[in-house]
Amino acid sequence: MTTNTSRLRLLVLEGDGIGPEIMAATLRVLQAAERAFGLKLAFEPAQVGLAALRAQGTTLPDQVVEMAKAADGVVLGPVTTHEYPPRAQGGRNPSGELRKTLDLYANIRPARSRAGFPPRCGKPIDLVIVRENTEGFYADRNMHLGLGEFMPTPDLALSVRKITREGSTRIAEAAFRLAMQRRKKVTAVHKSNVLRVTDGLFLECVRAVAARYPDITYEERIVDAMAALLVRDASAFDVVVTTNMYGDILSDEASEISGSLGLAASLNAGSAHAVAQAQHGSAPDIAGKNIANPAALIGSAAMLLAWLGDRRKDNELTRAAAAIEAALDTAIAQPEWRTPDLGGSLGTDAFGEKVAAILSTSP
Ligand code: ATP
């Protein structure tokens, strides 16, 4: 039984596109985990995205930000930010703003191949990209006030990339801590041959942290070479630490190599808050058709339970997270239980039911 008597409050934000469908499947799985492991979860739904814009005039109501601060964790569906109006007309990026407001500095993005579904590089993959999540090239959120992107004249556009000692050090620490629980290898990815000052500072910070972890094998790779090395043999990597935009791009690549973007779970974590969010976007091209793969959001929710289990020293949460991951593996291993992105024909809801059914027989 769980050691904490109060219910864990999980804020549930469906988001846009395939969000409602994959969230429904995810909640089904979380409810099955709740029953199987005696968890006490309280789901608090709220609207963000285009539905919130229609109903409340903004894609991210202030009240939702307050709910996220008060919750024990957040499960966030994908958001179609490129369809949002300018900020003055209510367009706010729920994903970016929650990362900034809750100081979710570490975006943990695993890429793992699954039994029965061959990875595209020919060898089994099990790596985690630890992506800095609050600064770098993300001009819509990397400044205290205002934007890191501007146009001094109609024909000149500039972006400012922000790298700080604090941001680089804390993401490096997150990567090395994670590597200690894994295969004890960290690869730092950078472009310091060109961005000598900013990636130079990033590398200086990572090297300082590496010096405190003599048991960990540490190496560095330039980002363009890393893109090629992942295709050649992604099995060579364990924990990869990098800045915001390199991490975003490389993690999509790594998860596609591991099988499909539809399998790519991720957690945005800080020292006080965490938001589960799939790596992929809102896939408007397949929205409403019941064909999206919910595995990435289900896996992200499992990562949130694992994060909560670790913080609260709650074994049942930790076990539930591992069981959800194992149930995903079991389902994906069966060709007839796969969704169309993996070559199968199972619907989003049926896949969720399958994973929930496997969980309900967990030992
Ligand atoms: P957004 O604008 O929200 O980023 P997008 O379509 O540009 O959306 P993704 O949502 O990441 O970007 O989708 C890229 C491709 O991968 C699309 O063809 C989409 O249908 C597919 N895809 C993404 N997520 C899934 C999923 N969960 N299941 C199946 N296919 C997916």
CSV table of C-alpha atoms and ligand atoms in Angstrom, one decimal:
chain,number,residue,atom,x,y,z
A,1,MET,CA,0.0,0.0,0.0
A,2,THR,CA,1.1,3.6,-0.6
A,3,THR,CA,2.7,5.2,2.4
A,4,ASN,CA,1.1,8.6,1.8
A,5,THR,CA,-2.5,8.9,2.8
A,6,SER,CA,-3.4,12.1,1.0
A,7,ARG,CA,-4.4,12.0,-2.7
A,8,LEU,CA,-1.9,13.0,-5.3
A,9,ARG,CA,-3.3,15.9,-7.2
A,10,LEU,CA,-2.6,15.6,-10.9
A,11,LEU,CA,-3.6,18.5,-13.2
A,12,VAL,CA,-4.8,17.1,-16.5
A,13,LEU,CA,-4.5,19.4,-19.6
A,14,GLU,CA,-5.6,17.7,-22.8
A,15,GLY,CA,-4.2,20.3,-25.2
A,16,ASP,CA,-4.9,20.4,-28.9
A,17,GLY,CA,-5.0,18.1,-31.9
A,18,ILE,CA,-4.7,14.5,-30.8
A,19,GLY,CA,-4.4,15.6,-27.2
A,20,PRO,CA,-8.0,14.7,-26.1
A,21,GLU,CA,-7.7,11.2,-27.6
A,22,ILE,CA,-4.2,10.3,-26.2
A,23,MET,CA,-5.1,11.9,-22.8
A,24,ALA,CA,-8.2,9.7,-22.5
A,25,ALA,CA,-6.1,6.6,-23.2
A,26,THR,CA,-3.5,7.8,-20.7
A,27,LEU,CA,-6.1,8.4,-17.9
A,28,ARG,CA,-7.5,4.9,-18.5
A,29,VAL,CA,-4.0,3.5,-17.9
A,30,LEU,CA,-3.4,5.7,-14.8
A,31,GLN,CA,-6.7,4.6,-13.4
A,32,ALA,CA,-5.7,0.9,-13.9
A,33,ALA,CA,-2.4,1.6,-12.2
A,34,GLU,CA,-4.3,3.3,-9.3
A,35,ARG,CA,-6.4,0.2,-8.8
A,36,ALA,CA,-3.5,-2.3,-9.2
A,37,PHE,CA,-1.1,-0.5,-6.9
A,38,GLY,CA,-3.5,1.1,-4.4
A,39,LEU,CA,-2.5,4.6,-5.4
A,40,LYS,CA,-4.5,7.6,-4.4
A,41,LEU,CA,-4.7,9.9,-7.4
A,42,ALA,CA,-7.0,12.8,-7.9
A,43,PHE,CA,-7.3,14.0,-11.5
A,44,GLU,CA,-8.1,17.7,-11.9
A,45,PRO,CA,-9.0,18.5,-15.5
A,46,ALA,CA,-8.6,22.1,-16.9
A,47,GLN,CA,-8.5,23.6,-20.4
A,48,VAL,CA,-5.5,25.0,-22.3
A,49,GLY,CA,-5.0,25.5,-26.0
A,50,LEU,CA,-7.6,26.3,-28.6
A,51,ALA,CA,-10.5,25.1,-26.5
A,52,ALA,CA,-9.5,27.5,-23.7
A,53,LEU,CA,-9.1,30.3,-26.3
A,54,ARG,CA,-12.6,29.8,-27.5
A,55,ALA,CA,-14.1,29.5,-24.0
A,56,GLN,CA,-11.9,31.9,-22.0
A,57,GLY,CA,-10.1,34.1,-24.5
A,58,THR,CA,-6.7,32.7,-23.9
A,59,THR,CA,-4.8,29.5,-24.6
A,60,LEU,CA,-3.4,29.5,-21.0
A,61,PRO,CA,-5.7,31.0,-18.4
A,62,ASP,CA,-3.9,32.4,-15.3
A,63,GLN,CA,-6.0,30.1,-13.2
A,64,VAL,CA,-4.5,27.1,-14.9
A,65,VAL,CA,-1.0,28.3,-14.0
A,66,GLU,CA,-2.0,28.6,-10.4
A,67,MET,CA,-3.5,25.1,-10.5
A,68,ALA,CA,-0.3,23.8,-11.9
A,69,LYS,CA,1.7,25.4,-9.1
A,70,ALA,CA,-0.6,23.9,-6.5
A,71,ALA,CA,-0.7,20.4,-8.1
A,72,ASP,CA,1.6,17.5,-7.2
A,73,GLY,CA,2.2,16.9,-10.9
A,74,VAL,CA,0.8,17.9,-14.3
A,75,VAL,CA,0.0,15.7,-17.4
A,76,LEU,CA,0.1,18.0,-20.4
A,77,GLY,CA,-1.2,17.0,-23.9
A,78,PRO,CA,0.4,18.5,-27.1
A,79,VAL,CA,-0.3,22.0,-28.1
A,80,THR,CA,-0.7,23.5,-31.6
A,81,THR,CA,1.1,26.8,-30.8
A,82,HIS,CA,1.6,27.8,-34.4
A,83,GLU,CA,-2.2,28.3,-34.7
A,84,TYR,CA,-2.3,30.5,-31.6
A,85,PRO,CA,-3.0,34.2,-32.1
A,86,PRO,CA,-0.4,36.8,-30.9
A,87,ARG,CA,-0.1,37.1,-27.1
A,88,ALA,CA,-2.1,40.3,-27.1
A,89,GLN,CA,-5.1,38.3,-28.5
A,90,GLY,CA,-4.8,35.5,-25.9
A,91,GLY,CA,-2.1,33.3,-27.5
A,92,ARG,CA,0.2,31.9,-24.8
A,93,ASN,CA,2.3,28.8,-25.2
A,94,PRO,CA,1.2,26.5,-22.3
A,95,SER,CA,4.2,24.3,-22.7
A,96,GLY,CA,6.9,27.1,-22.7
A,97,GLU,CA,5.2,29.1,-20.0
A,98,LEU,CA,4.8,26.2,-17.6
A,99,ARG,CA,8.4,25.3,-18.1
A,100,LYS,CA,9.4,28.8,-17.3
A,101,THR,CA,7.0,29.5,-14.4
A,102,LEU,CA,7.6,26.2,-12.7
A,103,ASP,CA,11.3,26.3,-13.4
A,104,LEU,CA,11.3,22.9,-15.1
A,105,TYR,CA,14.9,23.1,-16.1
A,106,ALA,CA,15.5,19.4,-17.0
A,107,ASN,CA,13.7,17.8,-20.0
A,108,ILE,CA,14.3,14.1,-19.6
A,109,ARG,CA,13.8,12.4,-23.0
A,110,PRO,CA,14.5,8.6,-23.1
A,111,ALA,CA,14.8,6.8,-26.4
A,112,ARG,CA,14.5,3.0,-25.9
A,113,SER,CA,13.9,0.3,-28.5
A,114,ARG,CA,11.2,-2.3,-27.7
A,115,ALA,CA,11.2,-6.0,-28.1
A,116,GLY,CA,9.7,-7.1,-31.4
A,117,PHE,CA,10.1,-3.7,-32.9
A,118,PRO,CA,13.5,-3.3,-34.5
A,119,PRO,CA,15.4,0.0,-34.0
A,120,ARG,CA,16.3,1.8,-37.2
A,121,CYS,CA,20.0,1.7,-36.5
A,122,GLY,CA,20.0,-2.1,-36.2
A,123,LYS,CA,21.1,-2.3,-32.6
A,124,PRO,CA,19.0,-2.1,-29.4
A,125,ILE,CA,19.0,1.5,-28.0
A,126,ASP,CA,18.6,2.6,-24.5
A,127,LEU,CA,19.7,6.3,-24.1
A,128,VAL,CA,18.3,9.4,-22.3
A,129,ILE,CA,18.7,12.9,-23.6
A,130,VAL,CA,18.9,15.4,-20.7
A,131,ARG,CA,18.0,18.6,-22.3
A,132,GLU,CA,18.4,22.1,-20.7
A,133,ASN,CA,14.8,23.4,-20.8
A,134,THR,CA,14.7,27.1,-19.8
A,135,GLU,CA,17.3,29.0,-21.8
A,136,GLY,CA,19.4,28.4,-25.0
A,137,PHE,CA,17.8,29.5,-28.3
A,138,TYR,CA,14.2,29.5,-27.0
A,139,ALA,CA,13.7,33.2,-27.5
A,140,ASP,CA,10.0,33.1,-26.4
A,141,ARG,CA,11.0,32.2,-22.8
A,142,ASN,CA,14.7,32.7,-22.3
A,143,MET,CA,14.5,36.3,-21.0
A,144,HIS,CA,13.4,37.6,-17.6
A,145,LEU,CA,11.3,40.3,-19.3
A,146,GLY,CA,10.6,40.6,-23.0
A,147,LEU,CA,11.7,38.3,-25.8
A,148,GLY,CA,15.1,37.1,-27.0
A,149,GLU,CA,14.1,37.7,-30.5
A,150,PHE,CA,13.5,41.1,-32.2
A,151,MET,CA,13.6,43.0,-35.6
A,152,PRO,CA,15.5,46.3,-35.4
A,153,THR,CA,14.4,47.0,-39.0
A,154,PRO,CA,11.9,45.2,-41.3
A,155,ASP,CA,14.8,43.4,-43.0
A,156,LEU,CA,16.9,42.4,-40.0
A,157,ALA,CA,15.8,39.7,-37.5
A,158,LEU,CA,18.0,38.8,-34.5
A,159,SER,CA,17.7,36.0,-31.9
A,160,VAL,CA,19.7,35.9,-28.6
A,161,ARG,CA,20.9,32.6,-27.3
A,162,LYS,CA,21.2,32.5,-23.5
A,163,ILE,CA,23.6,30.2,-21.7
A,164,THR,CA,24.2,30.6,-17.9
A,165,ARG,CA,26.6,29.0,-15.5
A,166,GLU,CA,23.7,28.1,-13.2
A,167,GLY,CA,21.6,26.6,-16.0
A,168,SER,CA,24.5,24.6,-17.4
A,169,THR,CA,25.6,23.4,-14.0
A,170,ARG,CA,22.2,22.2,-12.8
A,171,ILE,CA,21.5,20.4,-16.1
A,172,ALA,CA,24.9,18.7,-15.9
A,173,GLU,CA,24.2,17.6,-12.4
A,174,ALA,CA,20.9,16.1,-13.4
A,175,ALA,CA,22.6,14.2,-16.2
A,176,PHE,CA,25.4,12.8,-14.0
A,177,ARG,CA,23.0,11.9,-11.2
A,178,LEU,CA,20.9,10.0,-13.8
A,179,ALA,CA,24.0,8.3,-15.3
A,180,MET,CA,24.9,7.0,-11.8
A,181,GLN,CA,21.7,4.9,-11.8
A,182,ARG,CA,22.3,3.7,-15.4
A,183,ARG,CA,25.4,2.6,-17.4
A,184,LYS,CA,27.6,5.4,-16.0
A,185,LYS,CA,28.4,7.2,-19.2
A,186,VAL,CA,27.7,10.8,-20.1
A,187,THR,CA,28.1,12.5,-23.5
A,188,ALA,CA,28.0,16.3,-23.7
A,189,VAL,CA,26.8,17.6,-27.0
A,190,HIS,CA,27.8,21.1,-28.1
A,191,LYS,CA,29.0,23.3,-31.0
A,192,SER,CA,31.9,25.1,-29.2
A,193,ASN,CA,34.0,25.2,-32.3
A,194,VAL,CA,31.6,27.9,-33.6
A,195,LEU,CA,29.8,29.1,-30.5
A,196,ARG,CA,33.0,29.5,-28.5
A,197,VAL,CA,31.7,31.7,-25.8
A,198,THR,CA,28.2,30.3,-25.1
A,199,ASP,CA,28.9,26.6,-25.7
A,200,GLY,CA,32.4,27.2,-24.2
A,201,LEU,CA,30.7,28.2,-20.9
A,202,PHE,CA,28.3,25.2,-21.2
A,203,LEU,CA,31.2,22.8,-21.6
A,204,GLU,CA,33.2,24.4,-18.8
A,205,CYS,CA,30.3,23.8,-16.4
A,206,VAL,CA,29.7,20.2,-17.6
A,207,ARG,CA,33.4,19.4,-17.2
A,208,ALA,CA,33.4,20.8,-13.6
A,209,VAL,CA,30.5,18.5,-12.7
A,210,ALA,CA,32.2,15.6,-14.5
A,211,ALA,CA,35.3,16.0,-12.3
A,212,ARG,CA,33.1,15.3,-9.3
A,213,TYR,CA,32.0,11.9,-10.8
A,214,PRO,CA,35.1,9.9,-11.4
A,215,ASP,CA,33.1,6.7,-11.8
A,216,ILE,CA,31.4,8.0,-14.9
A,217,THR,CA,32.9,7.8,-18.4
A,218,TYR,CA,32.7,11.3,-19.9
A,219,GLU,CA,32.9,12.3,-23.5
A,220,GLU,CA,32.1,15.2,-25.7
A,221,ARG,CA,30.6,15.3,-29.3
A,222,ILE,CA,29.9,18.2,-31.7
A,223,VAL,CA,26.2,18.3,-32.4
A,224,ASP,CA,26.4,17.7,-36.2
A,225,ALA,CA,28.6,14.7,-35.7
A,226,MET,CA,26.2,13.5,-33.0
A,227,ALA,CA,23.3,13.6,-35.4
A,228,ALA,CA,25.3,11.2,-37.7
A,229,LEU,CA,26.5,9.0,-34.9
A,230,LEU,CA,23.0,8.4,-33.6
A,231,VAL,CA,22.0,7.1,-37.1
A,232,ARG,CA,25.1,5.0,-37.3
A,233,ASP,CA,24.9,3.4,-33.9
A,234,ALA,CA,22.7,4.9,-31.2
A,235,SER,CA,23.5,2.0,-28.9
A,236,ALA,CA,26.8,3.6,-28.1
A,237,PHE,CA,25.1,6.3,-25.9
A,238,ASP,CA,23.8,6.2,-22.4
A,239,VAL,CA,23.0,9.7,-21.0
A,240,VAL,CA,23.4,12.7,-23.4
A,241,VAL,CA,23.4,16.2,-21.9
A,242,THR,CA,22.9,19.2,-24.1
A,243,THR,CA,21.4,22.7,-24.5
A,244,ASN,CA,17.8,23.4,-25.3
A,245,MET,CA,17.5,23.3,-29.1
A,246,TYR,CA,20.1,20.6,-29.8
A,247,GLY,CA,18.3,18.5,-27.2
A,248,ASP,CA,15.0,19.1,-28.8
A,249,ILE,CA,16.2,18.1,-32.3
A,250,LEU,CA,18.4,15.1,-31.3
A,251,SER,CA,15.7,13.7,-29.1
A,252,ASP,CA,13.2,13.5,-32.0
A,253,GLU,CA,15.9,11.9,-34.0
A,254,ALA,CA,16.8,9.4,-31.3
A,255,SER,CA,13.2,8.4,-30.6
A,256,GLU,CA,12.5,7.9,-34.3
A,257,ILE,CA,15.6,5.7,-34.6
A,258,SER,CA,14.4,3.7,-31.5
A,259,GLY,CA,11.1,3.0,-33.3
A,260,SER,CA,8.7,5.9,-33.6
A,261,LEU,CA,8.1,9.4,-32.3
A,262,GLY,CA,4.8,8.0,-31.1
A,263,LEU,CA,6.8,6.0,-28.4
A,264,ALA,CA,8.7,9.1,-27.2
A,265,ALA,CA,7.9,9.9,-23.6
A,266,SER,CA,9.4,12.8,-21.7
A,267,LEU,CA,9.3,14.6,-18.4
A,268,ASN,CA,9.9,18.3,-17.7
A,269,ALA,CA,11.3,18.4,-14.2
A,270,GLY,CA,12.5,21.0,-11.8
A,271,SER,CA,13.3,20.9,-8.1
A,272,ALA,CA,9.7,21.4,-7.0
A,273,HIS,CA,7.5,20.6,-10.0
A,274,ALA,CA,7.2,18.1,-12.9
A,275,VAL,CA,5.1,18.1,-16.1
A,276,ALA,CA,4.6,14.9,-18.1
A,277,GLN,CA,4.5,15.7,-21.8
A,278,ALA,CA,5.1,13.5,-24.9
A,279,GLN,CA,7.9,14.5,-27.1
A,280,HIS,CA,5.7,14.8,-30.2
A,281,GLY,CA,3.4,17.6,-31.2
A,282,SER,CA,-0.3,17.8,-31.6
A,283,ALA,CA,-0.4,15.9,-35.0
A,284,PRO,CA,-3.3,17.9,-36.4
A,285,ASP,CA,-3.1,15.7,-39.6
A,286,ILE,CA,-4.4,12.7,-37.7
A,287,ALA,CA,-6.5,14.4,-34.9
A,288,GLY,CA,-10.0,13.0,-34.3
A,289,LYS,CA,-9.4,9.8,-36.2
A,290,ASN,CA,-8.6,7.5,-33.2
A,291,ILE,CA,-5.3,6.4,-34.8
A,292,ALA,CA,-2.8,8.3,-32.8
A,293,ASN,CA,-0.4,6.3,-30.7
A,294,PRO,CA,-0.9,7.2,-27.0
A,295,ALA,CA,2.2,5.3,-25.8
A,296,ALA,CA,4.4,8.5,-25.6
A,297,LEU,CA,1.9,10.3,-23.3
A,298,ILE,CA,1.3,7.1,-21.3
A,299,GLY,CA,5.1,6.7,-20.9
A,300,SER,CA,5.4,10.3,-19.9
A,301,ALA,CA,2.8,9.8,-17.2
A,302,ALA,CA,4.7,6.8,-15.9
A,303,MET,CA,7.8,9.0,-15.7
A,304,LEU,CA,5.8,11.5,-13.6
A,305,LEU,CA,4.8,8.7,-11.2
A,306,ALA,CA,8.5,7.6,-11.0
A,307,TRP,CA,9.5,11.2,-10.2
A,308,LEU,CA,6.8,11.5,-7.5
A,309,GLY,CA,7.8,8.0,-6.1
A,310,ASP,CA,11.4,9.1,-5.8
A,311,ARG,CA,10.6,12.4,-4.1
A,312,ARG,CA,8.0,11.0,-1.8
A,313,LYS,CA,9.9,7.7,-1.1
A,314,ASP,CA,6.8,5.9,-2.2
A,315,ASN,CA,7.6,2.4,-3.5
A,316,GLU,CA,4.1,1.8,-4.9
A,317,LEU,CA,4.4,4.9,-7.1
A,318,THR,CA,7.8,3.6,-8.3
A,319,ARG,CA,6.4,0.1,-8.9
A,320,ALA,CA,3.4,1.5,-10.7
A,321,ALA,CA,5.7,3.5,-13.0
A,322,ALA,CA,7.8,0.4,-13.8
A,323,ALA,CA,4.6,-1.7,-14.4
A,324,ILE,CA,3.2,0.9,-16.9
A,325,GLU,CA,6.5,0.8,-18.8
A,326,ALA,CA,6.5,-3.0,-18.8
A,327,ALA,CA,2.8,-3.0,-19.9
A,328,LEU,CA,3.7,-0.7,-22.8
A,329,ASP,CA,6.5,-3.1,-23.8
A,330,THR,CA,4.2,-6.1,-23.7
A,331,ALA,CA,1.6,-4.4,-25.8
A,332,ILE,CA,4.0,-3.0,-28.4
A,333,ALA,CA,5.7,-6.4,-28.7
A,334,GLN,CA,2.5,-7.8,-30.3
A,335,PRO,CA,2.1,-6.7,-33.9
A,336,GLU,CA,-1.7,-7.0,-33.7
A,337,TRP,CA,-1.7,-4.6,-30.7
A,338,ARG,CA,0.1,-1.8,-32.4
A,339,THR,CA,-1.3,1.5,-33.6
A,340,PRO,CA,-1.0,2.5,-37.3
A,341,ASP,CA,2.3,4.5,-36.8
A,342,LEU,CA,3.9,1.2,-35.8
A,343,GLY,CA,2.3,-0.7,-38.7
A,344,GLY,CA,-0.6,-2.0,-36.7
A,345,SER,CA,-4.3,-1.3,-36.9
A,346,LEU,CA,-5.4,-0.9,-33.3
A,347,GLY,CA,-7.1,2.4,-32.4
A,348,THR,CA,-5.9,4.9,-29.8
A,349,ASP,CA,-8.6,3.9,-27.3
A,350,ALA,CA,-8.2,0.2,-27.8
A,351,PHE,CA,-4.4,0.5,-27.3
A,352,GLY,CA,-5.1,2.3,-24.0
A,353,GLU,CA,-7.5,-0.4,-23.0
A,354,LYS,CA,-5.0,-3.1,-23.8
A,355,VAL,CA,-2.3,-1.5,-21.7
A,356,ALA,CA,-4.8,-1.0,-18.8
A,357,ALA,CA,-5.8,-4.7,-19.0
A,358,ILE,CA,-2.2,-5.8,-18.9
A,359,LEU,CA,-1.7,-3.6,-15.8
A,360,SER,CA,-4.7,-5.0,-14.0
A,361,THR,CA,-3.0,-8.4,-14.1
A,362,SER,CA,0.4,-7.0,-12.8
A,363,PRO,CA,1.8,-9.0,-9.9
B,1,ATP,P1,2.8,20.4,-34.0
B,1,ATP,O1,2.4,21.5,-34.9
B,1,ATP,O2,1.9,20.3,-32.8
B,1,ATP,O3,4.2,20.3,-33.7
B,1,ATP,P2,3.2,18.5,-36.2
B,1,ATP,O4,2.2,17.6,-36.9
B,1,ATP,O5,3.9,19.5,-36.9
B,1,ATP,O6,2.4,19.1,-34.9
B,1,ATP,P3,4.1,16.3,-34.7
B,1,ATP,O7,2.8,16.4,-34.0
B,1,ATP,O8,5.3,16.0,-33.9
B,1,ATP,O9,4.3,17.6,-35.5
B,1,ATP,O10,3.9,15.2,-35.9
B,1,ATP,C1,4.9,14.9,-36.8
B,1,ATP,C2,4.4,13.7,-37.6
B,1,ATP,O11,4.4,12.5,-36.7
B,1,ATP,C3,3.0,13.8,-38.1
B,1,ATP,O12,2.9,13.2,-39.3
B,1,ATP,C4,2.2,13.2,-37.1
B,1,ATP,O13,1.0,12.6,-37.6
B,1,ATP,C5,3.1,12.0,-36.5
B,1,ATP,N1,2.8,11.8,-35.1
B,1,ATP,C6,3.1,12.6,-34.1
B,1,ATP,N2,2.7,12.1,-32.9
B,1,ATP,C7,2.1,10.9,-33.2
B,1,ATP,C8,1.4,9.9,-32.4
B,1,ATP,N3,1.3,10.0,-31.1
B,1,ATP,N4,0.9,8.9,-33.1
B,1,ATP,C9,1.0,8.7,-34.4
B,1,ATP,N5,1.6,9.6,-35.2
B,1,ATP,C10,2.2,10.7,-34.6
